[in-house]
Amino acid sequence: MGAKYSLHLILFIVFACCSVPAAFSHPEHKANKYTDRGNEYARQQDWPRAAKEYAHAIEHGLKDPATAYACATFYCLAEKYNLAFAYLDSAIVFDFTNVQRLRYDNNLLPLHEDPRWENIVDKMTIAQDAYLERCHLNREVFYLWKAAQFDHGIAADTISQEVVTANDNARFSQLQDQLNRKQLTVADDYYNAALILYYSEDQQNLSTCESCIDQAIKLDPEKVTYQWFAAYVRDKHLVSQGKRQIYGTQVSQDENGLWRLEPINETTISDSERTRLGLPTLKELQEQIDEDNHVK
């Protein structure tokens, strides 16, 4: 049986987990056209153009931490180190607070010898502490999520799946204790909890995952990112039960390495709703799968 993945979820968590960043679409944001072009240039490894498009997105109002961090990374890959530092500063201003990601991002290795590097790390560490305090986040849940990101992303090629699974199970247990003791209070606490539980294949954990993202939406119904991620959670939970997904977020890879869309009920959710959430339409998704499978 082929492994199951969610390609667009990979785009979402790539800032903390994967080797080359790319921003997911911000629904209805006018700067999307720039990040879309930037993503296309990044796929071609045309780093200077990818960086310029992301910079245009920020100039046109996309004050997003992940976009700024991606822009910095592209400039570093393009060997434009002064601009890379400038956009790392912007990422901190926009509340990019993943110090672990910053420290272990191999794409930024050329910056480590620069005297400005340690200052950037110190500034992000201070910003992370301030962010946790300002947002009243549950620190234990926050650090559990960062540890999960590390295991499934930066360290994925250096530790065994058995170790990752054991670490995941320990995190699920610690998180459940926090939930049982009602230690989660703000929307981002429940969002972080859902992100942790998404790595599980256990039905009870996925049910709790869905409950957590629902609570995040209840506490902050205007945050489209929560609704976006909820689509992945609902689809994964449905597919895990042998049911048809409804948004089209779940794909799998067969024994020949070809991607395919998991069975879907195409009538439950409209393409306009997918677009509102920043998800591809079914036609766009199939075109992406065909491209990944090199279908002409």
PDB file of C-alpha atoms in Angstrom:
ATOM      1  CA  MET A   1       0.000   0.000   0.000  1.00  0.00           C
ATOM      2  CA  GLY A   2       1.314   3.442  -0.866  1.00  0.00           C
ATOM      3  CA  ALA A   3       2.023   6.068   1.742  1.00  0.00           C
ATOM      4  CA  LYS A   4      -0.597   8.740   2.281  1.00  0.00           C
ATOM      5  CA  TYR A   5       0.366  12.396   2.292  1.00  0.00           C
ATOM      6  CA  SER A   6      -1.258  15.771   2.009  1.00  0.00           C
ATOM      7  CA  LEU A   7       0.717  17.770  -0.558  1.00  0.00           C
ATOM      8  CA  HIS A   8      -0.794  21.130   0.328  1.00  0.00           C
ATOM      9  CA  LEU A   9      -0.344  20.532   4.051  1.00  0.00           C
ATOM     10  CA  ILE A  10       3.335  20.113   3.258  1.00  0.00           C
ATOM     11  CA  LEU A  11       3.269  23.639   1.829  1.00  0.00           C
ATOM     12  CA  PHE A  12       1.630  24.841   5.019  1.00  0.00           C
ATOM     13  CA  ILE A  13       4.144  23.425   7.475  1.00  0.00           C
ATOM     14  CA  VAL A  14       7.180  23.733   5.230  1.00  0.00           C
ATOM     15  CA  PHE A  15       8.467  26.828   6.992  1.00  0.00           C
ATOM     16  CA  ALA A  16       9.166  24.801  10.082  1.00  0.00           C
ATOM     17  CA  CYS A  17       9.798  21.406   8.595  1.00  0.00           C
ATOM     18  CA  CYS A  18      11.149  21.211   5.089  1.00  0.00           C
ATOM     19  CA  SER A  19      14.280  22.176   3.227  1.00  0.00           C
ATOM     20  CA  VAL A  20      12.986  24.947   0.956  1.00  0.00           C
ATOM     21  CA  PRO A  21      10.162  27.206   2.077  1.00  0.00           C
ATOM     22  CA  ALA A  22       7.118  28.206   0.037  1.00  0.00           C
ATOM     23  CA  ALA A  23       4.153  30.211   1.257  1.00  0.00           C
ATOM     24  CA  PHE A  24       0.648  28.855   1.127  1.00  0.00           C
ATOM     25  CA  SER A  25      -2.009  31.109  -0.380  1.00  0.00           C
ATOM     26  CA  HIS A  26      -3.656  33.649   1.859  1.00  0.00           C
ATOM     27  CA  PRO A  27      -7.296  33.476   0.789  1.00  0.00           C
ATOM     28  CA  GLU A  28      -8.451  36.511  -1.135  1.00  0.00           C
ATOM     29  CA  HIS A  29      -5.216  38.444  -0.505  1.00  0.00           C
ATOM     30  CA  LYS A  30      -4.276  40.701  -3.419  1.00  0.00           C
ATOM     31  CA  ALA A  31      -0.603  39.717  -3.052  1.00  0.00           C
ATOM     32  CA  ASN A  32      -1.284  36.066  -3.871  1.00  0.00           C
ATOM     33  CA  LYS A  33      -0.275  36.601  -7.481  1.00  0.00           C
ATOM     34  CA  TYR A  34       3.256  37.437  -6.343  1.00  0.00           C
ATOM     35  CA  THR A  35       3.670  34.422  -4.047  1.00  0.00           C
ATOM     36  CA  ASP A  36       2.181  32.190  -6.747  1.00  0.00           C
ATOM     37  CA  ARG A  37       4.799  33.420  -9.208  1.00  0.00           C
ATOM     38  CA  GLY A  38       7.452  33.110  -6.517  1.00  0.00           C
ATOM     39  CA  ASN A  39       6.488  29.493  -5.880  1.00  0.00           C
ATOM     40  CA  GLU A  40       6.774  28.744  -9.586  1.00  0.00           C
ATOM     41  CA  TYR A  41      10.248  30.293  -9.730  1.00  0.00           C
ATOM     42  CA  ALA A  42      11.211  28.358  -6.579  1.00  0.00           C
ATOM     43  CA  ARG A  43      10.170  25.089  -8.231  1.00  0.00           C
ATOM     44  CA  GLN A  44      12.569  26.018 -11.029  1.00  0.00           C
ATOM     45  CA  GLN A  45      15.236  26.898  -8.422  1.00  0.00           C
ATOM     46  CA  ASP A  46      15.352  30.423  -9.823  1.00  0.00           C
ATOM     47  CA  TRP A  47      16.069  31.900  -6.413  1.00  0.00           C
ATOM     48  CA  PRO A  48      16.613  35.578  -7.385  1.00  0.00           C
ATOM     49  CA  ARG A  49      13.230  35.792  -9.114  1.00  0.00           C
ATOM     50  CA  ALA A  50      11.488  33.814  -6.367  1.00  0.00           C
ATOM     51  CA  ALA A  51      12.886  36.236  -3.785  1.00  0.00           C
ATOM     52  CA  LYS A  52      11.816  39.308  -5.767  1.00  0.00           C
ATOM     53  CA  GLU A  53       8.250  38.014  -6.129  1.00  0.00           C
ATOM     54  CA  TYR A  54       7.982  37.345  -2.406  1.00  0.00           C
ATOM     55  CA  ALA A  55       9.414  40.792  -1.706  1.00  0.00           C
ATOM     56  CA  HIS A  56       6.712  42.268  -3.979  1.00  0.00           C
ATOM     57  CA  ALA A  57       4.064  40.363  -2.003  1.00  0.00           C
ATOM     58  CA  ILE A  58       5.304  41.903   1.241  1.00  0.00           C
ATOM     59  CA  GLU A  59       5.459  45.365  -0.348  1.00  0.00           C
ATOM     60  CA  HIS A  60       1.824  44.908  -1.403  1.00  0.00           C
ATOM     61  CA  GLY A  61       0.641  44.279   2.140  1.00  0.00           C
ATOM     62  CA  LEU A  62       1.268  40.596   2.870  1.00  0.00           C
ATOM     63  CA  LYS A  63       2.783  41.186   6.323  1.00  0.00           C
ATOM     64  CA  ASP A  64       3.110  37.487   6.965  1.00  0.00           C
ATOM     65  CA  PRO A  65       5.984  35.930   8.976  1.00  0.00           C
ATOM     66  CA  ALA A  66       6.278  32.808   6.834  1.00  0.00           C
ATOM     67  CA  THR A  67       6.350  34.845   3.621  1.00  0.00           C
ATOM     68  CA  ALA A  68       9.129  37.060   4.986  1.00  0.00           C
ATOM     69  CA  TYR A  69      11.112  34.028   6.173  1.00  0.00           C
ATOM     70  CA  ALA A  70      10.738  32.381   2.767  1.00  0.00           C
ATOM     71  CA  CYS A  71      11.868  35.603   1.113  1.00  0.00           C
ATOM     72  CA  ALA A  72      14.976  35.677   3.325  1.00  0.00           C
ATOM     73  CA  THR A  73      15.732  32.056   2.452  1.00  0.00           C
ATOM     74  CA  PHE A  74      15.402  32.672  -1.280  1.00  0.00           C
ATOM     75  CA  TYR A  75      17.711  35.680  -1.049  1.00  0.00           C
ATOM     76  CA  CYS A  76      20.242  33.570   0.848  1.00  0.00           C
ATOM     77  CA  LEU A  77      20.078  30.859  -1.817  1.00  0.00           C
ATOM     78  CA  ALA A  78      20.596  33.638  -4.379  1.00  0.00           C
ATOM     79  CA  GLU A  79      23.672  34.745  -2.388  1.00  0.00           C
ATOM     80  CA  LYS A  80      22.117  38.132  -1.613  1.00  0.00           C
ATOM     81  CA  TYR A  81      23.061  37.980   2.048  1.00  0.00           C
ATOM     82  CA  ASN A  82      22.301  41.571   3.049  1.00  0.00           C
ATOM     83  CA  LEU A  83      18.750  41.191   1.758  1.00  0.00           C
ATOM     84  CA  ALA A  84      18.463  37.817   3.491  1.00  0.00           C
ATOM     85  CA  PHE A  85      19.240  39.460   6.828  1.00  0.00           C
ATOM     86  CA  ALA A  86      16.834  42.298   6.064  1.00  0.00           C
ATOM     87  CA  TYR A  87      13.938  39.902   5.481  1.00  0.00           C
ATOM     88  CA  LEU A  88      14.813  37.821   8.535  1.00  0.00           C
ATOM     89  CA  ASP A  89      14.383  41.057  10.475  1.00  0.00           C
ATOM     90  CA  SER A  90      11.010  41.530   8.766  1.00  0.00           C
ATOM     91  CA  ALA A  91      10.005  37.980   9.685  1.00  0.00           C
ATOM     92  CA  ILE A  92      10.720  38.742  13.346  1.00  0.00           C
ATOM     93  CA  VAL A  93       8.701  41.971  13.155  1.00  0.00           C
ATOM     94  CA  PHE A  94       5.803  39.935  11.694  1.00  0.00           C
ATOM     95  CA  ASP A  95       6.076  37.403  14.590  1.00  0.00           C
ATOM     96  CA  PHE A  96       8.089  34.580  13.080  1.00  0.00           C
ATOM     97  CA  THR A  97       9.126  32.874  16.318  1.00  0.00           C
ATOM     98  CA  ASN A  98      10.498  29.454  15.357  1.00  0.00           C
ATOM     99  CA  VAL A  99      14.017  29.757  16.737  1.00  0.00           C
ATOM    100  CA  GLN A 100      14.687  26.052  16.225  1.00  0.00           C
ATOM    101  CA  ARG A 101      13.831  26.326  12.557  1.00  0.00           C
ATOM    102  CA  LEU A 102      16.156  29.310  12.213  1.00  0.00           C
ATOM    103  CA  ARG A 103      19.084  27.557  13.917  1.00  0.00           C
ATOM    104  CA  TYR A 104      18.875  24.324  11.911  1.00  0.00           C
ATOM    105  CA  ASP A 105      17.826  25.596   8.489  1.00  0.00           C
ATOM    106  CA  ASN A 106      20.575  24.388   6.136  1.00  0.00           C
ATOM    107  CA  ASN A 107      19.482  26.928   3.537  1.00  0.00           C
ATOM    108  CA  LEU A 108      20.753  29.666   5.838  1.00  0.00           C
ATOM    109  CA  LEU A 109      24.159  28.116   6.588  1.00  0.00           C
ATOM    110  CA  PRO A 110      26.044  30.806   4.601  1.00  0.00           C
ATOM    111  CA  LEU A 111      24.768  33.385   7.102  1.00  0.00           C
ATOM    112  CA  HIS A 112      26.223  31.626  10.145  1.00  0.00           C
ATOM    113  CA  GLU A 113      29.706  33.081   9.696  1.00  0.00           C
ATOM    114  CA  ASP A 114      28.382  36.611   9.487  1.00  0.00           C
ATOM    115  CA  PRO A 115      28.604  38.587  12.767  1.00  0.00           C
ATOM    116  CA  ARG A 116      24.941  39.537  12.315  1.00  0.00           C
ATOM    117  CA  TRP A 117      23.805  35.911  12.662  1.00  0.00           C
ATOM    118  CA  GLU A 118      23.917  35.577  16.443  1.00  0.00           C
ATOM    119  CA  ASN A 119      22.119  38.911  16.753  1.00  0.00           C
ATOM    120  CA  ILE A 120      19.285  37.570  14.584  1.00  0.00           C
ATOM    121  CA  VAL A 121      19.073  34.397  16.694  1.00  0.00           C
ATOM    122  CA  ASP A 122      19.010  36.457  19.912  1.00  0.00           C
ATOM    123  CA  LYS A 123      16.330  38.775  18.543  1.00  0.00           C
ATOM    124  CA  MET A 124      14.127  35.866  17.509  1.00  0.00           C
ATOM    125  CA  THR A 125      14.568  34.182  20.898  1.00  0.00           C
ATOM    126  CA  ILE A 126      13.448  37.373  22.637  1.00  0.00           C
ATOM    127  CA  ALA A 127      10.579  37.749  20.157  1.00  0.00           C
ATOM    128  CA  GLN A 128       9.460  34.164  20.788  1.00  0.00           C
ATOM    129  CA  ASP A 129       9.329  34.702  24.553  1.00  0.00           C
ATOM    130  CA  ALA A 130       7.454  37.971  24.070  1.00  0.00           C
ATOM    131  CA  TYR A 131       5.015  36.305  21.650  1.00  0.00           C
ATOM    132  CA  LEU A 132       4.219  33.520  24.115  1.00  0.00           C
ATOM    133  CA  GLU A 133       3.664  36.040  26.895  1.00  0.00           C
ATOM    134  CA  ARG A 134       1.620  38.449  24.797  1.00  0.00           C
ATOM    135  CA  CYS A 135      -0.647  35.765  23.359  1.00  0.00           C
ATOM    136  CA  HIS A 136      -1.031  33.881  26.652  1.00  0.00           C
ATOM    137  CA  LEU A 137      -0.111  30.635  24.937  1.00  0.00           C
ATOM    138  CA  ASN A 138       0.299  27.342  26.749  1.00  0.00           C
ATOM    139  CA  ARG A 139       4.084  26.981  26.600  1.00  0.00           C
ATOM    140  CA  GLU A 140       4.105  23.206  26.993  1.00  0.00           C
ATOM    141  CA  VAL A 141       1.784  22.720  24.029  1.00  0.00           C
ATOM    142  CA  PHE A 142       3.743  25.280  21.995  1.00  0.00           C
ATOM    143  CA  TYR A 143       7.038  23.447  22.594  1.00  0.00           C
ATOM    144  CA  LEU A 144       5.419  20.069  21.917  1.00  0.00           C
ATOM    145  CA  TRP A 145       4.414  21.405  18.498  1.00  0.00           C
ATOM    146  CA  LYS A 146       7.913  22.743  17.817  1.00  0.00           C
ATOM    147  CA  ALA A 147       9.366  19.340  18.790  1.00  0.00           C
ATOM    148  CA  ALA A 148       6.954  17.612  16.394  1.00  0.00           C
ATOM    149  CA  GLN A 149       7.992  19.991  13.616  1.00  0.00           C
ATOM    150  CA  PHE A 150      11.627  19.207  14.302  1.00  0.00           C
ATOM    151  CA  ASP A 151      11.151  15.423  14.242  1.00  0.00           C
ATOM    152  CA  HIS A 152       9.034  15.385  11.101  1.00  0.00           C
ATOM    153  CA  GLY A 153      11.025  18.032   9.266  1.00  0.00           C
ATOM    154  CA  ILE A 154      14.545  19.100  10.041  1.00  0.00           C
ATOM    155  CA  ALA A 155      15.549  15.816  11.707  1.00  0.00           C
ATOM    156  CA  ALA A 156      13.521  13.505   9.440  1.00  0.00           C
ATOM    157  CA  ASP A 157      16.592  12.282   7.555  1.00  0.00           C
ATOM    158  CA  THR A 158      18.692  11.698  10.668  1.00  0.00           C
ATOM    159  CA  ILE A 159      16.404   9.766  13.041  1.00  0.00           C
ATOM    160  CA  SER A 160      14.514   6.539  12.451  1.00  0.00           C
ATOM    161  CA  GLN A 161      10.761   6.306  11.980  1.00  0.00           C
ATOM    162  CA  GLU A 162      10.624   4.190  15.146  1.00  0.00           C
ATOM    163  CA  VAL A 163      12.114   7.055  17.159  1.00  0.00           C
ATOM    164  CA  VAL A 164       9.746   9.580  15.564  1.00  0.00           C
ATOM    165  CA  THR A 165       6.760   7.344  16.349  1.00  0.00           C
ATOM    166  CA  ALA A 166       7.877   6.926  19.964  1.00  0.00           C
ATOM    167  CA  ASN A 167       8.335  10.684  20.284  1.00  0.00           C
ATOM    168  CA  ASP A 168       4.921  11.290  18.736  1.00  0.00           C
ATOM    169  CA  ASN A 169       3.248   8.902  21.181  1.00  0.00           C
ATOM    170  CA  ALA A 170       4.926  10.657  24.105  1.00  0.00           C
ATOM    171  CA  ARG A 171       3.724  14.021  22.764  1.00  0.00           C
ATOM    172  CA  PHE A 172       0.174  12.711  22.310  1.00  0.00           C
ATOM    173  CA  SER A 173       0.179  11.555  25.929  1.00  0.00           C
ATOM    174  CA  GLN A 174       1.525  14.866  27.254  1.00  0.00           C
ATOM    175  CA  LEU A 175      -0.983  16.786  25.167  1.00  0.00           C
ATOM    176  CA  GLN A 176      -3.872  14.654  26.408  1.00  0.00           C
ATOM    177  CA  ASP A 177      -2.808  15.430  29.973  1.00  0.00           C
ATOM    178  CA  GLN A 178      -2.938  19.159  29.167  1.00  0.00           C
ATOM    179  CA  LEU A 179      -6.410  18.711  27.655  1.00  0.00           C
ATOM    180  CA  ASN A 180      -7.651  16.659  30.587  1.00  0.00           C
ATOM    181  CA  ARG A 181      -6.474  19.358  32.994  1.00  0.00           C
ATOM    182  CA  LYS A 182      -8.090  22.059  30.816  1.00  0.00           C
ATOM    183  CA  GLN A 183      -4.816  23.928  30.386  1.00  0.00           C
ATOM    184  CA  LEU A 184      -5.579  25.141  26.848  1.00  0.00           C
ATOM    185  CA  THR A 185      -7.288  28.531  26.823  1.00  0.00           C
ATOM    186  CA  VAL A 186      -6.714  30.522  23.608  1.00  0.00           C
ATOM    187  CA  ALA A 187      -7.393  29.679  19.982  1.00  0.00           C
ATOM    188  CA  ASP A 188      -3.742  29.095  19.107  1.00  0.00           C
ATOM    189  CA  ASP A 189      -3.435  26.565  21.948  1.00  0.00           C
ATOM    190  CA  TYR A 190      -6.106  24.434  20.292  1.00  0.00           C
ATOM    191  CA  TYR A 191      -4.614  25.057  16.853  1.00  0.00           C
ATOM    192  CA  ASN A 192      -1.180  23.891  18.050  1.00  0.00           C
ATOM    193  CA  ALA A 193      -2.811  20.844  19.641  1.00  0.00           C
ATOM    194  CA  ALA A 194      -4.532  19.980  16.361  1.00  0.00           C
ATOM    195  CA  LEU A 195      -1.241  20.316  14.475  1.00  0.00           C
ATOM    196  CA  ILE A 196       0.403  17.845  16.864  1.00  0.00           C
ATOM    197  CA  LEU A 197      -2.437  15.330  16.657  1.00  0.00           C
ATOM    198  CA  TYR A 198      -2.563  15.496  12.859  1.00  0.00           C
ATOM    199  CA  TYR A 199       0.521  13.272  12.814  1.00  0.00           C
ATOM    200  CA  SER A 200      -1.477  10.459  14.431  1.00  0.00           C
ATOM    201  CA  GLU A 201      -3.286   7.644  12.629  1.00  0.00           C
ATOM    202  CA  ASP A 202      -5.257   6.685  15.737  1.00  0.00           C
ATOM    203  CA  GLN A 203      -9.014   7.258  15.458  1.00  0.00           C
ATOM    204  CA  GLN A 204      -9.372   8.727  18.952  1.00  0.00           C
ATOM    205  CA  ASN A 205      -6.481  11.112  18.371  1.00  0.00           C
ATOM    206  CA  LEU A 206      -7.923  12.219  15.040  1.00  0.00           C
ATOM    207  CA  SER A 207     -11.301  12.778  16.666  1.00  0.00           C
ATOM    208  CA  THR A 208      -9.598  14.913  19.319  1.00  0.00           C
ATOM    209  CA  CYS A 209      -7.689  16.689  16.551  1.00  0.00           C
ATOM    210  CA  GLU A 210     -10.979  17.618  14.903  1.00  0.00           C
ATOM    211  CA  SER A 211     -12.428  18.794  18.222  1.00  0.00           C
ATOM    212  CA  CYS A 212      -9.365  20.977  18.832  1.00  0.00           C
ATOM    213  CA  ILE A 213      -9.483  22.724  15.468  1.00  0.00           C
ATOM    214  CA  ASP A 214     -13.241  23.223  15.894  1.00  0.00           C
ATOM    215  CA  GLN A 215     -12.578  24.903  19.244  1.00  0.00           C
ATOM    216  CA  ALA A 216      -9.913  27.124  17.677  1.00  0.00           C
ATOM    217  CA  ILE A 217     -12.435  28.241  15.056  1.00  0.00           C
ATOM    218  CA  LYS A 218     -15.055  28.833  17.747  1.00  0.00           C
ATOM    219  CA  LEU A 219     -12.652  31.073  19.667  1.00  0.00           C
ATOM    220  CA  ASP A 220     -11.461  32.944  16.561  1.00  0.00           C
ATOM    221  CA  PRO A 221     -13.969  32.459  13.726  1.00  0.00           C
ATOM    222  CA  GLU A 222     -12.345  35.135  11.530  1.00  0.00           C
ATOM    223  CA  LYS A 223      -8.998  33.358  11.191  1.00  0.00           C
ATOM    224  CA  VAL A 224      -9.164  31.628   7.818  1.00  0.00           C
ATOM    225  CA  THR A 225      -5.967  29.677   8.542  1.00  0.00           C
ATOM    226  CA  TYR A 226      -7.891  27.619  11.105  1.00  0.00           C
ATOM    227  CA  GLN A 227     -10.659  26.905   8.614  1.00  0.00           C
ATOM    228  CA  TRP A 228      -8.031  26.020   6.003  1.00  0.00           C
ATOM    229  CA  PHE A 229      -6.376  23.497   8.303  1.00  0.00           C
ATOM    230  CA  ALA A 230      -9.763  22.137   9.417  1.00  0.00           C
ATOM    231  CA  ALA A 231     -10.307  20.980   5.830  1.00  0.00           C
ATOM    232  CA  TYR A 232      -7.216  18.789   6.090  1.00  0.00           C
ATOM    233  CA  VAL A 233      -8.242  17.449   9.473  1.00  0.00           C
ATOM    234  CA  ARG A 234     -11.756  16.549   8.335  1.00  0.00           C
ATOM    235  CA  ASP A 235     -10.524  14.893   5.156  1.00  0.00           C
ATOM    236  CA  LYS A 236      -7.842  12.879   6.954  1.00  0.00           C
ATOM    237  CA  HIS A 237     -10.341  11.710   9.571  1.00  0.00           C
ATOM    238  CA  LEU A 238     -12.815  10.657   6.868  1.00  0.00           C
ATOM    239  CA  VAL A 239     -10.200   8.816   4.810  1.00  0.00           C
ATOM    240  CA  SER A 240      -8.884   7.043   7.922  1.00  0.00           C
ATOM    241  CA  GLN A 241     -12.393   5.668   8.441  1.00  0.00           C
ATOM    242  CA  GLY A 242     -12.591   4.399   4.872  1.00  0.00           C
ATOM    243  CA  LYS A 243     -14.942   7.217   3.859  1.00  0.00           C
ATOM    244  CA  ARG A 244     -14.708   9.671   0.985  1.00  0.00           C
ATOM    245  CA  GLN A 245     -13.005  12.979   1.659  1.00  0.00           C
ATOM    246  CA  ILE A 246     -14.861  16.178   0.799  1.00  0.00           C
ATOM    247  CA  TYR A 247     -12.280  18.945   0.278  1.00  0.00           C
ATOM    248  CA  GLY A 248      -9.689  17.052  -1.762  1.00  0.00           C
ATOM    249  CA  THR A 249      -6.690  17.513   0.541  1.00  0.00           C
ATOM    250  CA  GLN A 250      -5.633  13.876   0.830  1.00  0.00           C
ATOM    251  CA  VAL A 251      -3.524  12.126  -1.788  1.00  0.00           C
ATOM    252  CA  SER A 252      -1.529   8.910  -1.721  1.00  0.00           C
ATOM    253  CA  GLN A 253       1.426   7.465  -3.562  1.00  0.00           C
ATOM    254  CA  ASP A 254       1.165   3.987  -5.074  1.00  0.00           C
ATOM    255  CA  GLU A 255       3.825   1.289  -5.313  1.00  0.00           C
ATOM    256  CA  ASN A 256       5.042   2.844  -8.561  1.00  0.00           C
ATOM    257  CA  GLY A 257       5.561   6.223  -6.936  1.00  0.00           C
ATOM    258  CA  LEU A 258       2.602   7.838  -8.699  1.00  0.00           C
ATOM    259  CA  TRP A 259       0.331  10.244  -6.841  1.00  0.00           C
ATOM    260  CA  ARG A 260      -3.432   9.862  -6.831  1.00  0.00           C
ATOM    261  CA  LEU A 261      -6.302  11.660  -5.178  1.00  0.00           C
ATOM    262  CA  GLU A 262      -7.997   9.697  -2.400  1.00  0.00           C
ATOM    263  CA  PRO A 263     -11.689   8.941  -3.168  1.00  0.00           C
ATOM    264  CA  ILE A 264     -13.750  12.105  -2.857  1.00  0.00           C
ATOM    265  CA  ASN A 265     -17.384  13.124  -2.674  1.00  0.00           C
ATOM    266  CA  GLU A 266     -17.289  15.900  -5.268  1.00  0.00           C
ATOM    267  CA  THR A 267     -20.734  17.318  -4.475  1.00  0.00           C
ATOM    268  CA  THR A 268     -20.424  18.111  -0.751  1.00  0.00           C
ATOM    269  CA  ILE A 269     -18.076  21.109  -1.068  1.00  0.00           C
ATOM    270  CA  SER A 270     -18.085  23.560  -3.981  1.00  0.00           C
ATOM    271  CA  ASP A 271     -14.970  24.821  -5.730  1.00  0.00           C
ATOM    272  CA  SER A 272     -15.910  28.346  -4.637  1.00  0.00           C
ATOM    273  CA  GLU A 273     -15.666  27.211  -1.003  1.00  0.00           C
ATOM    274  CA  ARG A 274     -12.307  25.585  -1.708  1.00  0.00           C
ATOM    275  CA  THR A 275     -11.107  28.839  -3.236  1.00  0.00           C
ATOM    276  CA  ARG A 276     -12.360  30.807  -0.221  1.00  0.00           C
ATOM    277  CA  LEU A 277     -10.220  28.624   2.015  1.00  0.00           C
ATOM    278  CA  GLY A 278      -7.154  28.967  -0.191  1.00  0.00           C
ATOM    279  CA  LEU A 279      -7.412  25.376  -1.423  1.00  0.00           C
ATOM    280  CA  PRO A 280      -7.043  24.393  -5.081  1.00  0.00           C
ATOM    281  CA  THR A 281     -10.113  23.534  -7.088  1.00  0.00           C
ATOM    282  CA  LEU A 282     -10.431  19.878  -8.008  1.00  0.00           C
ATOM    283  CA  LYS A 283      -9.325  20.682 -11.563  1.00  0.00           C
ATOM    284  CA  GLU A 284      -6.253  22.546 -10.271  1.00  0.00           C
ATOM    285  CA  LEU A 285      -5.455  19.714  -7.892  1.00  0.00           C
ATOM    286  CA  GLN A 286      -5.649  17.102 -10.648  1.00  0.00           C
ATOM    287  CA  GLU A 287      -3.422  19.258 -12.842  1.00  0.00           C
ATOM    288  CA  GLN A 288      -0.858  19.446 -10.012  1.00  0.00           C
ATOM    289  CA  ILE A 289      -0.995  15.667  -9.518  1.00  0.00           C
ATOM    290  CA  ASP A 290      -0.524  15.151 -13.260  1.00  0.00           C
ATOM    291  CA  GLU A 291       2.432  17.530 -13.204  1.00  0.00           C
ATOM    292  CA  ASP A 292       4.000  15.695 -10.253  1.00  0.00           C
ATOM    293  CA  ASN A 293       3.462  12.416 -12.113  1.00  0.00           C
ATOM    294  CA  HIS A 294       4.976  13.983 -15.273  1.00  0.00           C
ATOM    295  CA  VAL A 295       1.799  13.338 -17.238  1.00  0.00           C
ATOM    296  CA  LYS A 296       1.944  15.137 -20.587  1.00  0.00           C
TER     297      LYS A 296
END
